[in-house]
Coordinates of C-alpha atoms and ligand atoms in Angstrom, one line a residue:
X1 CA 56.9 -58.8 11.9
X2 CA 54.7 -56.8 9.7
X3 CA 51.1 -56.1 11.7
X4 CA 50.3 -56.4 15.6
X5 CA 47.0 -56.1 17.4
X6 CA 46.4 -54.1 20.9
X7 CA 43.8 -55.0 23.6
X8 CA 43.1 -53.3 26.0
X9 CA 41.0 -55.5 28.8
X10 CA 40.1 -56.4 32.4
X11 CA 39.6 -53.7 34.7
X12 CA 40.2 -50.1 32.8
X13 CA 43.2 -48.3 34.4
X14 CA 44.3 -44.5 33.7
X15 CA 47.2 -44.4 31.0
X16 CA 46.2 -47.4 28.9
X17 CA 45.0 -44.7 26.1
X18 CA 49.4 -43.6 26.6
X19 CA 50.3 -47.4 26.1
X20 CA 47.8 -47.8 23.0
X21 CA 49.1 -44.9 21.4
X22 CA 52.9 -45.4 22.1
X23 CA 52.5 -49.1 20.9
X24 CA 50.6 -47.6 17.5
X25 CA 53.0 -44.7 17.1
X26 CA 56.4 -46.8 17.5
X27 CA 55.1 -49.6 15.1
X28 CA 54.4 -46.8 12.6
X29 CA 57.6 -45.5 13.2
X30 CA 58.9 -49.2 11.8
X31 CA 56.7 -50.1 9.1
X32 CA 54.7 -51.7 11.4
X33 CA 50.8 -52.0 10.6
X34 CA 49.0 -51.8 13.8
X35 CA 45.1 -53.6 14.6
X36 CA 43.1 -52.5 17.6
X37 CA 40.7 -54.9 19.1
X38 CA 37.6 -53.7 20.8
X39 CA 36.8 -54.7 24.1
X40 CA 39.2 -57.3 25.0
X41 CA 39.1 -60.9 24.6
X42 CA 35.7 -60.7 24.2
X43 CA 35.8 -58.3 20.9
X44 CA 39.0 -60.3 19.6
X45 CA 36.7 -64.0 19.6
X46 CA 33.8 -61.4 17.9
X47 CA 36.6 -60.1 15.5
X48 CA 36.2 -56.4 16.1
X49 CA 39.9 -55.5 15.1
X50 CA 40.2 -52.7 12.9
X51 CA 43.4 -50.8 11.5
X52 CA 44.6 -48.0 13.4
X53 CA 46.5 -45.4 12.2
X54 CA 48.6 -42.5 13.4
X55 CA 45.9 -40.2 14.1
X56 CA 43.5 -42.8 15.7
X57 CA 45.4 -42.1 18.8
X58 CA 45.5 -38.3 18.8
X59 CA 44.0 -36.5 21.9
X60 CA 44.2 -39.8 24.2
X61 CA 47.2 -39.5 26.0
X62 CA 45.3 -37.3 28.2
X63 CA 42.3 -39.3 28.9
X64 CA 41.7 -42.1 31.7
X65 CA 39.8 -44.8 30.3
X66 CA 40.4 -46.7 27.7
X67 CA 39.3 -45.6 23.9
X68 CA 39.4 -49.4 22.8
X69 CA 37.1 -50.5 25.7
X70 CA 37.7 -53.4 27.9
X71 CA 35.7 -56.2 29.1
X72 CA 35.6 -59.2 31.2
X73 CA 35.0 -62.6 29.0
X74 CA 35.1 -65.6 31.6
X75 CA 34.3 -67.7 28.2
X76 CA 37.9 -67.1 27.3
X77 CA 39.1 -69.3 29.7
X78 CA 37.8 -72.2 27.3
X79 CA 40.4 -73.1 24.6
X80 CA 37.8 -73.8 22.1
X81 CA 37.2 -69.8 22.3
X82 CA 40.4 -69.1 22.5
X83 CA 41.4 -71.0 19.1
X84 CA 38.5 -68.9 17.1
X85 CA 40.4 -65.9 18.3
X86 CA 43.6 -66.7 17.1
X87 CA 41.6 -67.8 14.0
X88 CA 40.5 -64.2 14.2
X89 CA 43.6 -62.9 14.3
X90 CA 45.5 -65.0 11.5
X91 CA 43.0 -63.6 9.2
X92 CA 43.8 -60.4 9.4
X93 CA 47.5 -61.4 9.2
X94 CA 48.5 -60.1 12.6
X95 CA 51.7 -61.8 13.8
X96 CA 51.4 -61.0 17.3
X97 CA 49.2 -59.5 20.4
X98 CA 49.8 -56.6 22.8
X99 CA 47.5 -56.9 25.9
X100 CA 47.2 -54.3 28.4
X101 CA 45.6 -55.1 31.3
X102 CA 45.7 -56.8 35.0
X103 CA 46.7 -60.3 36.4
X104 CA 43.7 -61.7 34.8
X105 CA 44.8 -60.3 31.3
X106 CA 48.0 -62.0 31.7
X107 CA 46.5 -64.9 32.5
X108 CA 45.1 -65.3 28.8
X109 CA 48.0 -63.7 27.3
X110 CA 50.3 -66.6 28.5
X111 CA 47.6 -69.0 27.2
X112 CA 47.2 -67.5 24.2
X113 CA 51.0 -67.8 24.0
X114 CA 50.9 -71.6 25.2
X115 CA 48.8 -71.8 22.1
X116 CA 51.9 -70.8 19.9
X117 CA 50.2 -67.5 19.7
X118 CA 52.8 -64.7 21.0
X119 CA 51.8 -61.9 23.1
X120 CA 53.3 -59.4 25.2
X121 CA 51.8 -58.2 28.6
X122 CA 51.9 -54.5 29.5
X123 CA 50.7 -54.2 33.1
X124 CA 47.6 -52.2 33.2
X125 CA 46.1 -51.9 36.3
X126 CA 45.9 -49.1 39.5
X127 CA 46.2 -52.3 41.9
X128 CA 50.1 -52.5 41.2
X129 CA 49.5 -56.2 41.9
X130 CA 52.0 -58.2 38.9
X131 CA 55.1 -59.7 39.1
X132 CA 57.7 -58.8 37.7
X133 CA 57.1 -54.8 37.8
X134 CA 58.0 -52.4 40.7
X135 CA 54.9 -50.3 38.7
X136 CA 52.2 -50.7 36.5
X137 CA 50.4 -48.0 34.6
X138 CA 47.6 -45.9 36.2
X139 CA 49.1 -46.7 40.1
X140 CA 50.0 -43.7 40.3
X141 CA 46.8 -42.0 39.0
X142 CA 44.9 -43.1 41.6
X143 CA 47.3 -43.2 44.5
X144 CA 46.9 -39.3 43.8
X145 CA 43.3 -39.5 43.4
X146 CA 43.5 -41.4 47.3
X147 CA 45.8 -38.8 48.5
X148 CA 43.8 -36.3 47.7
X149 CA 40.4 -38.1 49.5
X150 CA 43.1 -38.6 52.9
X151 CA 43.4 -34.6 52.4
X152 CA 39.9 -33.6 52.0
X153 CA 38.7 -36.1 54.8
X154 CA 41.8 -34.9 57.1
X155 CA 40.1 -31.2 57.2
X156 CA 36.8 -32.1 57.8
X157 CA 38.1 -34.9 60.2
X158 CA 40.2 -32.6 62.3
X159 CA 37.6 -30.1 62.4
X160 CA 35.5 -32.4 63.9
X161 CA 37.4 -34.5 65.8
X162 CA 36.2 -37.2 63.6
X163 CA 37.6 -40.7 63.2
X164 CA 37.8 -41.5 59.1
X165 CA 38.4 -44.6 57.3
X166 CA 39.3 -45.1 53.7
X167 CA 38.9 -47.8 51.9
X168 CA 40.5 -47.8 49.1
X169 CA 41.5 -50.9 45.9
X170 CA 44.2 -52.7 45.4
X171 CA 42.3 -56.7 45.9
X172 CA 45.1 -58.7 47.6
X173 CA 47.6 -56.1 47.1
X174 CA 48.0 -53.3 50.0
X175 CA 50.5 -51.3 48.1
X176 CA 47.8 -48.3 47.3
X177 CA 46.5 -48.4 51.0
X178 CA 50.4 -48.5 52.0
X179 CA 51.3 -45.5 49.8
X180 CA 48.6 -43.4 49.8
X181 CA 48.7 -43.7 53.6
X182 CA 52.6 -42.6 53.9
X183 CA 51.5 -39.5 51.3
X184 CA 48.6 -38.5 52.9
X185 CA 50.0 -38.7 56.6
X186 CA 47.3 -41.1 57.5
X187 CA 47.8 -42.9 61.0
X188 CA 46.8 -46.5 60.4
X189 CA 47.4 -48.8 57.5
X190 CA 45.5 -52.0 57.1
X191 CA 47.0 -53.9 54.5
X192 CA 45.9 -58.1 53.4
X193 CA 49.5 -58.8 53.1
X194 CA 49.8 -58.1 57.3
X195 CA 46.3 -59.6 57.9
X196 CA 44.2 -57.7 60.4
X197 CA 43.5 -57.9 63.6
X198 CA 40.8 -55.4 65.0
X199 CA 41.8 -55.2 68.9
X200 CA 45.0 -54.3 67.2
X201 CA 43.7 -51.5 65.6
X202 CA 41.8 -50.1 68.0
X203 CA 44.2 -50.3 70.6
X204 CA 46.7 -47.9 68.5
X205 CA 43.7 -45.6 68.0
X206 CA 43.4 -45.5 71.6
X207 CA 47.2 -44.6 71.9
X208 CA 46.8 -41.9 69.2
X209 CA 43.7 -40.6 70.9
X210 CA 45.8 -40.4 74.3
X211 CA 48.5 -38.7 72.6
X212 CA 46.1 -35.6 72.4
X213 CA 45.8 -36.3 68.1
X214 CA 42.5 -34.5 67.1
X215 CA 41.5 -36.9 64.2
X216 CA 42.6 -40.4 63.1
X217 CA 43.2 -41.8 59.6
X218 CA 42.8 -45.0 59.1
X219 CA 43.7 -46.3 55.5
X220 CA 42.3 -50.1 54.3
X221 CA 42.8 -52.1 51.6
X222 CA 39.1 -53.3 49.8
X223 CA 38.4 -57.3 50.5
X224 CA 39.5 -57.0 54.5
X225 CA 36.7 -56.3 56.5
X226 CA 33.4 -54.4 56.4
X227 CA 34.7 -50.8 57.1
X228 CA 31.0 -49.6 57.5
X229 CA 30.9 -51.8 60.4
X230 CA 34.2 -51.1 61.9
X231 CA 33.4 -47.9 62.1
X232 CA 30.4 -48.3 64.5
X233 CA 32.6 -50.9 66.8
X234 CA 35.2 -47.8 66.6
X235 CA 32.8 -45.4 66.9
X236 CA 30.8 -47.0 70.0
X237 CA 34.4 -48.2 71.4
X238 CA 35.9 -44.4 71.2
X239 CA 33.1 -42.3 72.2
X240 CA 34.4 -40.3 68.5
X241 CA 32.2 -39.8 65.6
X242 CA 33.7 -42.5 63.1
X243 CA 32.9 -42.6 59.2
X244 CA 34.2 -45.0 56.7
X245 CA 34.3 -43.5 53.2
X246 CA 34.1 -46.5 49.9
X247 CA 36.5 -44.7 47.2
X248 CA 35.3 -47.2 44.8
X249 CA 35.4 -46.5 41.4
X250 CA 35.9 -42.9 41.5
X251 CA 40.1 -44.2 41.9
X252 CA 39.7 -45.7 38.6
X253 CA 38.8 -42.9 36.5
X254 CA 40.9 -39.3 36.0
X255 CA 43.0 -38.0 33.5
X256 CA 46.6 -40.1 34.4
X257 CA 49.5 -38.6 35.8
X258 CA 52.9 -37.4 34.2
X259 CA 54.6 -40.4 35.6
X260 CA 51.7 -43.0 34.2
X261 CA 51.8 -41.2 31.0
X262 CA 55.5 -41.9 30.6
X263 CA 55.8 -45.2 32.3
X264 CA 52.7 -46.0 29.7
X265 CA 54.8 -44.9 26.6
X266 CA 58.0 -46.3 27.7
X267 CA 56.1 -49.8 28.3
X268 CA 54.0 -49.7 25.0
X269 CA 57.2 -48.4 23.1
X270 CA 59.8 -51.0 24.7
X271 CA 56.5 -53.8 23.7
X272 CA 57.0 -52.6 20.1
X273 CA 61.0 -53.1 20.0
X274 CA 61.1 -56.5 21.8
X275 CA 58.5 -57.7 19.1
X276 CA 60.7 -56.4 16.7
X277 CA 63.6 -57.9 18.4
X278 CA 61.7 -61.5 17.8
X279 CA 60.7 -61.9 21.0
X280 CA 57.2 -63.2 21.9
X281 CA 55.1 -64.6 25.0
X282 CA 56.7 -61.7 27.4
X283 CA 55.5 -59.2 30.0
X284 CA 57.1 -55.8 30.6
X285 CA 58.0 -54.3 33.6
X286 CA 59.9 -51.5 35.0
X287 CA 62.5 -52.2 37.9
X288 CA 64.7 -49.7 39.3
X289 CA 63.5 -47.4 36.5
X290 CA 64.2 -49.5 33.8
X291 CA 62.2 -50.9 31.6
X292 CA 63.2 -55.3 31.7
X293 CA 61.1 -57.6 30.6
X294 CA 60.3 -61.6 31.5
X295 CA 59.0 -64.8 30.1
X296 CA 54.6 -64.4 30.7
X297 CA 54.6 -67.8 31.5
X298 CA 57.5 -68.0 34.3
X299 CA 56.0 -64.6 35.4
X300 CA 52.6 -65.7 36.1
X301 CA 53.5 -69.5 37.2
X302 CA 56.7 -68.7 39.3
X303 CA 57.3 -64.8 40.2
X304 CA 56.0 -63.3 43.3
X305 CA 55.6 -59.9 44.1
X306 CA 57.6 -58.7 47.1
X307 CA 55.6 -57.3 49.7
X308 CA 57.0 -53.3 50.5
X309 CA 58.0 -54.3 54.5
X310 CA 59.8 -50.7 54.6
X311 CA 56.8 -48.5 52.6
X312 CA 54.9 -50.3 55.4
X313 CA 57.2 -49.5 58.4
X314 CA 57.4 -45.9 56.9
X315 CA 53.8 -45.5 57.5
X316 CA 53.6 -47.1 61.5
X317 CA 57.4 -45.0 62.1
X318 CA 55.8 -41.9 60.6
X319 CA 52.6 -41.9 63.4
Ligands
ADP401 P1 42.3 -58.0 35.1 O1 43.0 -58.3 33.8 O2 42.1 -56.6 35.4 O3 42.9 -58.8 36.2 P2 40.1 -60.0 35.0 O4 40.7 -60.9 36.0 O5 38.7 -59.8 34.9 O6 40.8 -58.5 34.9 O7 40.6 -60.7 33.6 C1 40.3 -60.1 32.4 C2 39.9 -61.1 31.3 O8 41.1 -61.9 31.1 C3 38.8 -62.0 31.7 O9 37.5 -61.5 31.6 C4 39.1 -63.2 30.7 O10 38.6 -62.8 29.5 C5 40.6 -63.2 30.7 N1 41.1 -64.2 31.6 C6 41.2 -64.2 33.0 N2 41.6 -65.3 33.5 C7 41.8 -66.2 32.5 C8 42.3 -67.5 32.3 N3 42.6 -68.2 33.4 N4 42.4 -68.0 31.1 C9 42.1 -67.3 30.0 N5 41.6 -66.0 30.1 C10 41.5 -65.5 31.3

């Protein structure tokens, strides 16, 4: 293997600028030539690939985001699109394709890959939602950028005697809510994987409110219900001022963490040495802290995530 390309694409996580630049500095390292590709699928059909070199990913292992951009290209869904970007890439001699980025992502690496195009996956994304990997890079980023809204809310909650709820990302996946919950000490966990159910939930605020607790937390995974209104059905129910609080975006962005910098380094390094290795079409994960790696097709067909049942428990034993 003598050049790869690196996308970055989907939705932007914190610590994909660590996996670009450990996937360009460990090719260099081998004689590799690396190409970066604007944009995502979307720059790779308009052939904006360009040559990277060692210092085109100095001062970015520090910064959230994504110096390549990313984008979302439904159009790449059509094989015909998909053919002129492999085109793309044969012309510049690239052997094979690094995406970084979320299920989606995957999705069009493994058809890339169908294509007889190989690819490795690198799970990009803060909703922790892929198979095959206990983490992926920029989870942890914004599980502390949630902690730290549970913390801020909990003082002006208590002080108040205020009822908050959080609503925080993580599409089908409640592993953000679930965490961030358990760090911040936050009563109440609504998670899609459990389903909700509303008399439920209000019944254990009512409990926590008996037990003489001066504020309640309740954390809520994005995609289950309209939080704005649950509050005024908690609020009217309760007699207790009730605010819901959207974290949107704001848990996207932020320098990453020491632990998404790392995990991004190891991943984009170990996608270097696999290529090398001969191996193509595979996604990278890290399971009990090592790095392992699986077929992107099997992954995305066959492999489930496993729902945290005791990160879950933690959070209802800890009330
Ligand atoms: P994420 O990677 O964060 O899950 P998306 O779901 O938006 O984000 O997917 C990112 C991009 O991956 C899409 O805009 C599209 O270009 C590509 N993609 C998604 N699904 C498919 C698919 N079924 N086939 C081919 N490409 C896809």
């Amino acid at each position: 293997i003598k050049k790869i390309g690196v996308l970055t694409s989907g939705g932007d996580s914190p610590g994909m600028n660590a996996a670009i630049r450990a996937v360009v500095r460990a090719a260099l390292s081998k004689g590799i030539e690396v190409y970066g590709v604007r944009d995502g699928y979307l720059g790779l059909h308009q052939d904006r690939i360009e040559k990277l070199e060692r210092h085109s990913v100095s001062d970015v292992i520090n910064r959230g985001g994504t110096f390549l951009g990313s984008a979302r290209f439904p159009a790449f869904k059509e094989e015909s699109v998909r053919r002129e970007a492999i085109e793309n890439l044969k012309k510049h001699g690239i052997d094979a394709l690094v995406v970084i980025g979320g299920d989606g992502s995957y999705m069009g690496a493994k058809k890339l890959t169908e294509m007889g195009y190989p690819c490795i996956g690198l799970p990009g994304t803060i909703d922790n939602d892929i198979a095959g990997t206990s983490f992926t890079i920029g989870f942890d980023t914004a599980l502390n950028v949630v902690m730290e809204a549970i913390d801020r809310l909990r003082d002006t909650s208590t002080s108040h005697k205020r009822i908050s709820i959080v609503e925080v990302m993580g599409r089908h996946c409640g592993d953000l809510a679930m965490h961030a919950a358990v760090a911040g000490g936050a009563e109440f966990v609504v998670v899609p994987e459990k389903g909700f159910n509303k008399a439920d939930l209000i019944a254990q605020i009512d409990n926590g409110i008996a037990k003489g607790k001066r504020h309640a937390m309740v954390t809520i995974c994005e995609h289950v219900t309209d939080v704005n209104a649950l509050a005024k059905e908690i609020e009217a129910h309760t007699g207790l001022e009730t605010r819901a609080t959207i974290l949107g975006h704001i848990q996207r962005g932020g320098s990453p963490t020491a632990r998404d910098r790392i995990l991004a380094s190891r991943m984009g390094a170990y996608a270097v040495e696999l290529l090398m290795e001969g191996h193509g079409g595979r996604c990278v994960g890290i399971m009990k802290n090592q790095l392992v790696h699986h077929d992107i097709i099997d992954c995305i067909e066959n492999m489930k995530r496993p729902f945290d049942e005791e990160m879950f428990k933690l959070s209802d034993t800890l009330f």
